PDB file of C-alpha atoms in Angstrom:
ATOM      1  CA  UNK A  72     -27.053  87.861 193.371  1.00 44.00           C
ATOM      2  CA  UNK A  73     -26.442  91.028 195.273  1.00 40.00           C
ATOM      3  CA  UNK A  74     -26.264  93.053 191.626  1.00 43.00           C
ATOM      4  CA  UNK A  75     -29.860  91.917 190.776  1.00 44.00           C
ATOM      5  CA  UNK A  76     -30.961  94.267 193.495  1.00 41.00           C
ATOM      6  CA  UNK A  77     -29.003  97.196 192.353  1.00 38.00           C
ATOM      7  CA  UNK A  78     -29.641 100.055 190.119  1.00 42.00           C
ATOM      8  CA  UNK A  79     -27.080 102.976 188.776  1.00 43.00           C
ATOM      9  CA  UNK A  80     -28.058 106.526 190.172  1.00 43.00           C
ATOM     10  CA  UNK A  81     -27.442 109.451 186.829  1.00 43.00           C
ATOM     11  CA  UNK A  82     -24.533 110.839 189.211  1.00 45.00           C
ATOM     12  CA  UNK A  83     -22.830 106.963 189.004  1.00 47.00           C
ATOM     13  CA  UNK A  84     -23.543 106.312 192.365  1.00 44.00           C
ATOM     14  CA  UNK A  85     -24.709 102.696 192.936  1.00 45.00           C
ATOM     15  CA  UNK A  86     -27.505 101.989 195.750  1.00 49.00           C
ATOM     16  CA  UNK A  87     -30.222  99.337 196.495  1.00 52.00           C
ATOM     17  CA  UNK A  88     -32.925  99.666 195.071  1.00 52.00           C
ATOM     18  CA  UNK A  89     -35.498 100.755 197.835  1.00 54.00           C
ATOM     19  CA  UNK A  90     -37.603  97.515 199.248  1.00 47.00           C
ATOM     20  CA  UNK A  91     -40.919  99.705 199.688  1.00 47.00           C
ATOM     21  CA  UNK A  92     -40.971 100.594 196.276  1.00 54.00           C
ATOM     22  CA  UNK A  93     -41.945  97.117 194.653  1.00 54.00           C
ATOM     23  CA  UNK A  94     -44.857  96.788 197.299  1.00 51.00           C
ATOM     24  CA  UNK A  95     -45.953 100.508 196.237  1.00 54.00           C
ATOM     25  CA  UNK A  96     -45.663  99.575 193.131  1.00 55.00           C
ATOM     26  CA  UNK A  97     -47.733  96.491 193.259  1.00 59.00           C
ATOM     27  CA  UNK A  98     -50.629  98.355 195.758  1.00 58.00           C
ATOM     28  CA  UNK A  99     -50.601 101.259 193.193  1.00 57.00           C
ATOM     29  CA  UNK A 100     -51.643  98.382 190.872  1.00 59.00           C
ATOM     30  CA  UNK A 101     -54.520  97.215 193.002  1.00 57.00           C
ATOM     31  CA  UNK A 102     -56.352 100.383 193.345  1.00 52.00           C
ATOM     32  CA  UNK A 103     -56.048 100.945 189.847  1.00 59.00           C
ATOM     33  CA  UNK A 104     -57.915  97.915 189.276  1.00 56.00           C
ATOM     34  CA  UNK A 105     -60.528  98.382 191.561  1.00 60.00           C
ATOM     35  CA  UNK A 106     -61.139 101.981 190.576  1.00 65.00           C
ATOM     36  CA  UNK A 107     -61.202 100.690 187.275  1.00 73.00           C
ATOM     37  CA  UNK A 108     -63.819  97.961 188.282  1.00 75.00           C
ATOM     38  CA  UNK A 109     -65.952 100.537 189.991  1.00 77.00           C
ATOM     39  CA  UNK A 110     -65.803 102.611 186.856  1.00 79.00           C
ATOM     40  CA  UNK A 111     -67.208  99.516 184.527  1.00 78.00           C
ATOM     41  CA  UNK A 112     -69.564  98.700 187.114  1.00 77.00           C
ATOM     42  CA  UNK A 113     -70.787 102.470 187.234  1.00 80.00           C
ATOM     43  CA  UNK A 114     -71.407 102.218 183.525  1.00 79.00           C
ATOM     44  CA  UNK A 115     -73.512  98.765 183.308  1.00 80.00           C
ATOM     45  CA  UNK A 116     -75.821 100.021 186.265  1.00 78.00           C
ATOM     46  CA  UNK A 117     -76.246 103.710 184.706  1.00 80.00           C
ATOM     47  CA  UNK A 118     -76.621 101.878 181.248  1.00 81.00           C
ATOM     48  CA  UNK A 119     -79.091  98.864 182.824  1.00 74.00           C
ATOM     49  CA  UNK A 120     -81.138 101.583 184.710  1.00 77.00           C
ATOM     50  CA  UNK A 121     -81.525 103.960 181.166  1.00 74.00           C
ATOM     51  CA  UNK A 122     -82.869 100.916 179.612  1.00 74.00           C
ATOM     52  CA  UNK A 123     -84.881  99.580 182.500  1.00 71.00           C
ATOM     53  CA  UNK A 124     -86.398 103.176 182.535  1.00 72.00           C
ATOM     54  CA  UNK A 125     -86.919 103.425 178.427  1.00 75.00           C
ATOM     55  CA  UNK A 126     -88.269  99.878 178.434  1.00 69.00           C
ATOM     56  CA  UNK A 127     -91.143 100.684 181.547  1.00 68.00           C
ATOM     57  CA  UNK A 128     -92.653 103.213 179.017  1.00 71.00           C
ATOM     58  CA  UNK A 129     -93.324 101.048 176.514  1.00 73.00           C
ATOM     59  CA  UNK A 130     -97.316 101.211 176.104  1.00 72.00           C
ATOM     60  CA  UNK A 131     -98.776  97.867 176.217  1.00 69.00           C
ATOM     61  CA  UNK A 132    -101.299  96.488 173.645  1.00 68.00           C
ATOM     62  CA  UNK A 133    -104.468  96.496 174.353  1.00 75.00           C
ATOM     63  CA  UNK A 134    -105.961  93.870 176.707  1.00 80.00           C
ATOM     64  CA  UNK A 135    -107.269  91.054 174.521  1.00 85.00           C
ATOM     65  CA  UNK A 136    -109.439  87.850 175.921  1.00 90.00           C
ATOM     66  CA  UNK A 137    -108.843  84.611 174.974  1.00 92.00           C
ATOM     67  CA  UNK A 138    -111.718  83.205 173.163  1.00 92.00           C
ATOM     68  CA  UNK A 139    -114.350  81.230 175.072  1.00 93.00           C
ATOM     69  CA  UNK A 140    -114.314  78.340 176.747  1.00 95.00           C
ATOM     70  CA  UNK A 141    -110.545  78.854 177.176  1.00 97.00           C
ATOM     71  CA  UNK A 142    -109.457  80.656 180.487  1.00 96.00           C
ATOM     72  CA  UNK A 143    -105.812  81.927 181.213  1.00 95.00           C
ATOM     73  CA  UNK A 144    -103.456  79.422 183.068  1.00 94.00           C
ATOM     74  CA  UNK A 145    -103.000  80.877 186.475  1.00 91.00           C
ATOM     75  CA  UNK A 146     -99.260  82.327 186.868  1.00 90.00           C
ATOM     76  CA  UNK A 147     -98.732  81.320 183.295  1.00 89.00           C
ATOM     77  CA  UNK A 148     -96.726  85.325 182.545  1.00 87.00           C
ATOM     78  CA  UNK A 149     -94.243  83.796 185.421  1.00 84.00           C
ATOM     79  CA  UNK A 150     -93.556  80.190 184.395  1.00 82.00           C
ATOM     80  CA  UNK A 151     -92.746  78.360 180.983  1.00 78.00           C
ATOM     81  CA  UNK A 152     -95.281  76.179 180.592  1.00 85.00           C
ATOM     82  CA  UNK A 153     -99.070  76.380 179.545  1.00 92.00           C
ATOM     83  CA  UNK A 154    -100.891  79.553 178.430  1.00 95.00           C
ATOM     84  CA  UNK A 155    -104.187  78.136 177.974  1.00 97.00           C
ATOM     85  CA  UNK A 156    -106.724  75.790 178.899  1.00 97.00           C
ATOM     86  CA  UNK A 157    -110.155  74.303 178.111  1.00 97.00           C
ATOM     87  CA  UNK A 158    -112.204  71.037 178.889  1.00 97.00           C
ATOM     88  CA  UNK A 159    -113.848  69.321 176.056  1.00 97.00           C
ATOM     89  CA  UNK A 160    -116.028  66.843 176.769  1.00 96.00           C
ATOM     90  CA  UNK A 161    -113.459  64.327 178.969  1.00 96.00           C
ATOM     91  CA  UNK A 162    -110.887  65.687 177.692  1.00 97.00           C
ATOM     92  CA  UNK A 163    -108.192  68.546 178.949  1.00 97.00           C
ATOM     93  CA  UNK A 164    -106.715  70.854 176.724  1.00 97.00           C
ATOM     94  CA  UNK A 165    -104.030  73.132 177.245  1.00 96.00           C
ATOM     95  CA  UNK A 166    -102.134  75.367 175.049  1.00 96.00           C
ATOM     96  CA  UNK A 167     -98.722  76.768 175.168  1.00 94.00           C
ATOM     97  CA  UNK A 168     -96.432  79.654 172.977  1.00 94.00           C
ATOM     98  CA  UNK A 169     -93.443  80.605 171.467  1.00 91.00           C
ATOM     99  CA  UNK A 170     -91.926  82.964 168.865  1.00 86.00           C
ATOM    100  CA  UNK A 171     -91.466  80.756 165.648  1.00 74.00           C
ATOM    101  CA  UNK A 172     -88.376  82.725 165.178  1.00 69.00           C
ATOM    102  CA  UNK A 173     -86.889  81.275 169.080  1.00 65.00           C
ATOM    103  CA  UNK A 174     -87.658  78.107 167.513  1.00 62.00           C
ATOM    104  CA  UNK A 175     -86.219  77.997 164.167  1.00 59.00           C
ATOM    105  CA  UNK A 176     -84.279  81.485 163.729  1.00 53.00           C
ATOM    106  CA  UNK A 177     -84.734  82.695 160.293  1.00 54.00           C
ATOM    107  CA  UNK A 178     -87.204  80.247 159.622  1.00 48.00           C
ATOM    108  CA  UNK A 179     -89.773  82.655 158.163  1.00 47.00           C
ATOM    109  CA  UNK A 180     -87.252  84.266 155.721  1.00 47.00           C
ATOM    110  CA  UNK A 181     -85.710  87.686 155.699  1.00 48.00           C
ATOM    111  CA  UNK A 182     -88.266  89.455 154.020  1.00 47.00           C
ATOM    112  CA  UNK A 183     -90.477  91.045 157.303  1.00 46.00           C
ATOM    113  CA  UNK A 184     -88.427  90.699 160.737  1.00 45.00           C
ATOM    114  CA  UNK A 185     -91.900  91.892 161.551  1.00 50.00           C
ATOM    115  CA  UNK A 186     -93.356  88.768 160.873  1.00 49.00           C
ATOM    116  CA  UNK A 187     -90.732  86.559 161.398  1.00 50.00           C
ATOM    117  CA  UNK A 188     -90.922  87.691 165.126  1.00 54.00           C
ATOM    118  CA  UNK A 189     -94.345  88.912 166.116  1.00 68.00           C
ATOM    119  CA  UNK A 190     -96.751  87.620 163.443  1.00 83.00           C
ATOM    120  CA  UNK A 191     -95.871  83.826 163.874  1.00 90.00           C
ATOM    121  CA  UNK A 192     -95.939  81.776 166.459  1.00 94.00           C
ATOM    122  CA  UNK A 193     -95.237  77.963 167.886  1.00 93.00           C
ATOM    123  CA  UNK A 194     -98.034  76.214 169.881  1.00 94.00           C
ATOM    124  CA  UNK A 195     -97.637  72.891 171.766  1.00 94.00           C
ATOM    125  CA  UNK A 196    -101.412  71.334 172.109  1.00 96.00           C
ATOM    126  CA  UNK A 197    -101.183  68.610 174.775  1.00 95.00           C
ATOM    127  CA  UNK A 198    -105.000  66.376 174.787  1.00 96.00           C
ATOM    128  CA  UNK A 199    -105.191  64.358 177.949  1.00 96.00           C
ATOM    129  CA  UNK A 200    -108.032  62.306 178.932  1.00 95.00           C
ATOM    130  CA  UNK A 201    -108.504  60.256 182.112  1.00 93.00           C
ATOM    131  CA  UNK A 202    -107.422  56.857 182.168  1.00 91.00           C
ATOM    132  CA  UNK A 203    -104.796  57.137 179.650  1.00 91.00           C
ATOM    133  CA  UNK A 204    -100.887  56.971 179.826  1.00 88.00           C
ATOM    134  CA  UNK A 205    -100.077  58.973 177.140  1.00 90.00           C
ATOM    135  CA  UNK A 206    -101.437  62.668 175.611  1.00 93.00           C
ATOM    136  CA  UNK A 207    -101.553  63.525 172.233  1.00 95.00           C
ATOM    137  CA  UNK A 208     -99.336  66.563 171.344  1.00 94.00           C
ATOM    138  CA  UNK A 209     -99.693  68.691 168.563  1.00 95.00           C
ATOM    139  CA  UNK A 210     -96.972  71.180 167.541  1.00 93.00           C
ATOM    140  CA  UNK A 211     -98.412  73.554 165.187  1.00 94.00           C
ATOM    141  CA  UNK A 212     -97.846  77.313 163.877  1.00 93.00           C
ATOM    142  CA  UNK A 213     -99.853  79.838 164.353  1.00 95.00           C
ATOM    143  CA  UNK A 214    -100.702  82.675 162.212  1.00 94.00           C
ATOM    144  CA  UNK A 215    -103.216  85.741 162.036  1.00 94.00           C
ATOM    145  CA  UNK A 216    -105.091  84.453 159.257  1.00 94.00           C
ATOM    146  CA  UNK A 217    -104.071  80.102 159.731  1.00 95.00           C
ATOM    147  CA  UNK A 218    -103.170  77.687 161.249  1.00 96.00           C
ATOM    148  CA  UNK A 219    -100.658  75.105 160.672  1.00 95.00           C
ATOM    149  CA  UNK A 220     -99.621  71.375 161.992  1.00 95.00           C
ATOM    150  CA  UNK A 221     -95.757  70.471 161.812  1.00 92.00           C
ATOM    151  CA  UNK A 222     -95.749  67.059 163.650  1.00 92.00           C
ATOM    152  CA  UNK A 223     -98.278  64.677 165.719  1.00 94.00           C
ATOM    153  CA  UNK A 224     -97.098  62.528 168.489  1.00 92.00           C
ATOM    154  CA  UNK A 225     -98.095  60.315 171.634  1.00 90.00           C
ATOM    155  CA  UNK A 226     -96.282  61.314 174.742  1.00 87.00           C
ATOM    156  CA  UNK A 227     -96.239  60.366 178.545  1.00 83.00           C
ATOM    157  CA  UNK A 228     -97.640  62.276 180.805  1.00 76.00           C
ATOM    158  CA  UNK A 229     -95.397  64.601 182.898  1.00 61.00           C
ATOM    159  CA  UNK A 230     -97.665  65.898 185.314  1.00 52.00           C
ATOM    160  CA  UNK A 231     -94.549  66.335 187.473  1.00 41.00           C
ATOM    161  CA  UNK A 232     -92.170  67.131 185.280  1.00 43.00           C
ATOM    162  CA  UNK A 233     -90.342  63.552 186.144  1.00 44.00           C
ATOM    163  CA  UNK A 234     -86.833  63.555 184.672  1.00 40.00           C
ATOM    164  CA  UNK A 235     -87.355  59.981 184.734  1.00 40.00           C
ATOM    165  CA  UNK A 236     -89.762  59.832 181.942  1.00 42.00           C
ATOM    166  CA  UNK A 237     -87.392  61.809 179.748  1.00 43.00           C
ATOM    167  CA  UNK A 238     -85.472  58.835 178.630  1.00 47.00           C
ATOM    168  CA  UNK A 239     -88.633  57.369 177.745  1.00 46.00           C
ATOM    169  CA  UNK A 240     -89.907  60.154 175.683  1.00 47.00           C
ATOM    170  CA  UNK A 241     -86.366  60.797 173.807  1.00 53.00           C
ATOM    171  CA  UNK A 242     -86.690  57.068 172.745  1.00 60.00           C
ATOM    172  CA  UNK A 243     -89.783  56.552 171.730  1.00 68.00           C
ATOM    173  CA  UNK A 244     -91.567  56.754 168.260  1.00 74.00           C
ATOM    174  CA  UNK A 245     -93.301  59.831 167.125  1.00 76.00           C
ATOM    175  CA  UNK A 246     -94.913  59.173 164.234  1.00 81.00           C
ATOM    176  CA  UNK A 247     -94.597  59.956 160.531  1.00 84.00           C
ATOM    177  CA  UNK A 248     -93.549  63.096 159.395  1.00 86.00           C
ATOM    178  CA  UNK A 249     -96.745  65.302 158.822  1.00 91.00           C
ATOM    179  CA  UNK A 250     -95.612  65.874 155.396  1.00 91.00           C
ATOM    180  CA  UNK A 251     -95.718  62.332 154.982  1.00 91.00           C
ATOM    181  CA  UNK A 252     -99.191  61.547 155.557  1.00 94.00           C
ATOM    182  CA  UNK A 253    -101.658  62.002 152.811  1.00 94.00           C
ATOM    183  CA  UNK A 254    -103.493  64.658 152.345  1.00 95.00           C
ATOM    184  CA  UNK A 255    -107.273  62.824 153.574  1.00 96.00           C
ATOM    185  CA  UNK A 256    -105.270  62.359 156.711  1.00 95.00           C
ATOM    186  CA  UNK A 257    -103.953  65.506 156.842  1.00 96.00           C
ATOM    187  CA  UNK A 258    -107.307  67.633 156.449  1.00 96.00           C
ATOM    188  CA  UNK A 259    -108.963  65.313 159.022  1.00 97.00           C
ATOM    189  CA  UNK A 260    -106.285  65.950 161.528  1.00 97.00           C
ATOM    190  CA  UNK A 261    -106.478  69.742 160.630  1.00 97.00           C
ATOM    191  CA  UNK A 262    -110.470  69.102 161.629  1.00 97.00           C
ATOM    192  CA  UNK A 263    -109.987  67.216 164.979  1.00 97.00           C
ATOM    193  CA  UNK A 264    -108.202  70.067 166.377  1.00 97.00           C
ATOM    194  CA  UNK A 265    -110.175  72.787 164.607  1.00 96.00           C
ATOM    195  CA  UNK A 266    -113.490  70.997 166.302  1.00 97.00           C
ATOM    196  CA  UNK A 267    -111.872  71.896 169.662  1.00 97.00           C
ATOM    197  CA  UNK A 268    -111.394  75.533 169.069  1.00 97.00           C
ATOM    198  CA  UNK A 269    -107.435  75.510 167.981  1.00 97.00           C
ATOM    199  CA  UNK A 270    -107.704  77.717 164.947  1.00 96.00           C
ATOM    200  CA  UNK A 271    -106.447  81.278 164.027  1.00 96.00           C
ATOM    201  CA  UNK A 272    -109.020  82.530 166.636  1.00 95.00           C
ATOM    202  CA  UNK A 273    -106.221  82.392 169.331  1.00 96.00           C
ATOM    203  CA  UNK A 274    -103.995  84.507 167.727  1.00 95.00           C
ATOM    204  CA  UNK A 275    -104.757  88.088 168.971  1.00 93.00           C
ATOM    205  CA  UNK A 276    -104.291  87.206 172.282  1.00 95.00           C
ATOM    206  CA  UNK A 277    -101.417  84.951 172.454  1.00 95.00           C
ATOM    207  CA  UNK A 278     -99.656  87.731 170.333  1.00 92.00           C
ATOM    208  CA  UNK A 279    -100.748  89.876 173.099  1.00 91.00           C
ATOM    209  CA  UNK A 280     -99.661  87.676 176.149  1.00 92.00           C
ATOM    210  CA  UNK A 281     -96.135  87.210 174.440  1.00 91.00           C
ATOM    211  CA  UNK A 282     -95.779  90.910 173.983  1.00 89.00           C
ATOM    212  CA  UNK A 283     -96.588  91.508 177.831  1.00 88.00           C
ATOM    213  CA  UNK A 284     -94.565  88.226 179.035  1.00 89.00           C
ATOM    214  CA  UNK A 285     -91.661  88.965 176.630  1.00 86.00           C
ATOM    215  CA  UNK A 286     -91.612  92.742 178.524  1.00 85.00           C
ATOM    216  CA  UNK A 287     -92.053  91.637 182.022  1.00 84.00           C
ATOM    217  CA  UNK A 288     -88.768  89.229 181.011  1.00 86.00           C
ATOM    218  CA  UNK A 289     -86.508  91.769 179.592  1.00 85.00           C
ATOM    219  CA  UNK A 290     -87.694  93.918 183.231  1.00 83.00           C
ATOM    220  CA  UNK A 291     -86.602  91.230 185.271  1.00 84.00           C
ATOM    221  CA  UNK A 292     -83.496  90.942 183.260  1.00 86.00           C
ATOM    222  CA  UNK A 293     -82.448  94.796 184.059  1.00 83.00           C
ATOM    223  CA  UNK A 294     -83.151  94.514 187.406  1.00 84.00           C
ATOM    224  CA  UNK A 295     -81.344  91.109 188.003  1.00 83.00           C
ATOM    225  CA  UNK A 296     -78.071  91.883 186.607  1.00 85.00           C
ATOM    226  CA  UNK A 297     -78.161  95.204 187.899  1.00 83.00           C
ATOM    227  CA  UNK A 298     -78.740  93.172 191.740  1.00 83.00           C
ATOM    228  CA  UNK A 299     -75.833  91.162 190.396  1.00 86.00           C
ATOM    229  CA  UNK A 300     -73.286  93.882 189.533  1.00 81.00           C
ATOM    230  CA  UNK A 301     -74.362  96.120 192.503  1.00 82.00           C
ATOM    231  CA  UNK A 302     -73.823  92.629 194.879  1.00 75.00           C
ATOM    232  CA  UNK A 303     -70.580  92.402 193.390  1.00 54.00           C
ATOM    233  CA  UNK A 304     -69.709  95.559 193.788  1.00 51.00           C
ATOM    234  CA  UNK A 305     -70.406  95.916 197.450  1.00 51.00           C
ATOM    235  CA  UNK A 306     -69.090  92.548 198.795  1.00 51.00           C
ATOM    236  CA  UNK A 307     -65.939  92.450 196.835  1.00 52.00           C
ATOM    237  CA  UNK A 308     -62.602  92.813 198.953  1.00 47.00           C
ATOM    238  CA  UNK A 309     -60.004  94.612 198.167  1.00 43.00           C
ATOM    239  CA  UNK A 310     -56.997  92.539 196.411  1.00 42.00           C
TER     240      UNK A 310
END
């Protein structure tokens, strides 16, 4: 036992090994990790505050109106949910957006990233009218020059975003494939939605809205992870 604790001196004289020099060793340790911590967390914040600054010069398009009669959801840049809305006759309309590409990556080849990311886009069309339990939701793809419907469904409402009515809506029938239908029924589909303004007419300014949301995002994003790191960084305790 005692040996384990010994070590040979170059002269051949044997002595203990020193008791300080394992706690040195393990302190010396310590503050190499945390200096090496600070360093990493020097380099994210200088790196998120380059970008944050390159990405705040970015010149926005130019300001674009939605056409009439459909007005701008109020806090719609800060939220997920709908862009646009419109009454028509007893009927409420509202609009929201994606990237086709966040939806189906790839899915408009490889040919124009271009296009697969800015010039096509994924709308869901919720029709709601007093009185009934369900809405009828279009999904459809937009594009400068057409659009396009990829399904047609009844849904519950979810005025409240109930998590209870999810089970409900997972379960429940959609309908036919729009493929599926014939092409009568497709065209007068393509005309009921068309008769209430959803046509390529919307494009230039949801294009524009994503472009400003999609910036105000990737601001956010600098500026909460460099909270984050900086947070860290100050309330950490040394090991």
């Amino acid at each position: 036992m005692w040996r384990r604790g010994i070590i040979a001196c170059a002269g051949g004289v044997i002595q203990r090994q020193p008791w300080w020099r394992s706690i040195t060793a393990r302190r010396s340790s310590s503050l190499r990790a945390t200096s090496s911590s600070a360093a990493v967390n020097s380099i994210i914040l200088r790196s998120l505050k380059d970008h944050f600054f390159e990405v705040s010069k970015m010149t926005p398009p130019p300001k674009v109106s939605p056409p009439s009669p459909f007005t701008v959801v109020k806090g719609a840049l800060d939220s997920g949910g709908a862009v646009l809305k419109r009454s028509y006759g007893n009927e409420e309309i509202s609009i929201s957006v994606m990237r086709l590409a966040n939806i189906i990556p790839g899915g408009g080849g490889d040919d124009d990233e271009d296009d697969d990311g800015i010039n096509q886009l994924f709308l869901h069309v919720d029709i709601l009218k007093p009185g009934q339990q369900d809405s009828l939701l279009f999904l459809c793809g937009l594009y400068p020059d057409a659009l396009g419907i990829h399904s047609v469904s009844m849904r519950p409402k979810m005025e409240s975003s109930e998590a209870s009515a999810l089970p409900v809506l997972l379960n429940r029938y959609s309908g036919p494939t729009f493929e599926d239908l014939d092409q009568k029924m497709r065209d007068v589909l393509h005309g009921y939605i068309e008769e209430r303004g959803i046509n390529e007419s919307l494009f230039p300014f949801l294009q524009a809205w994503l472009y400003v949301k999609d910036h105000r995002d990737l601001m956010r994003w600098f500026k909460s992870v460099g909270t984050f790191v900086t947070e860290a960084k100050e309330g950490a305790s040394p090991a």
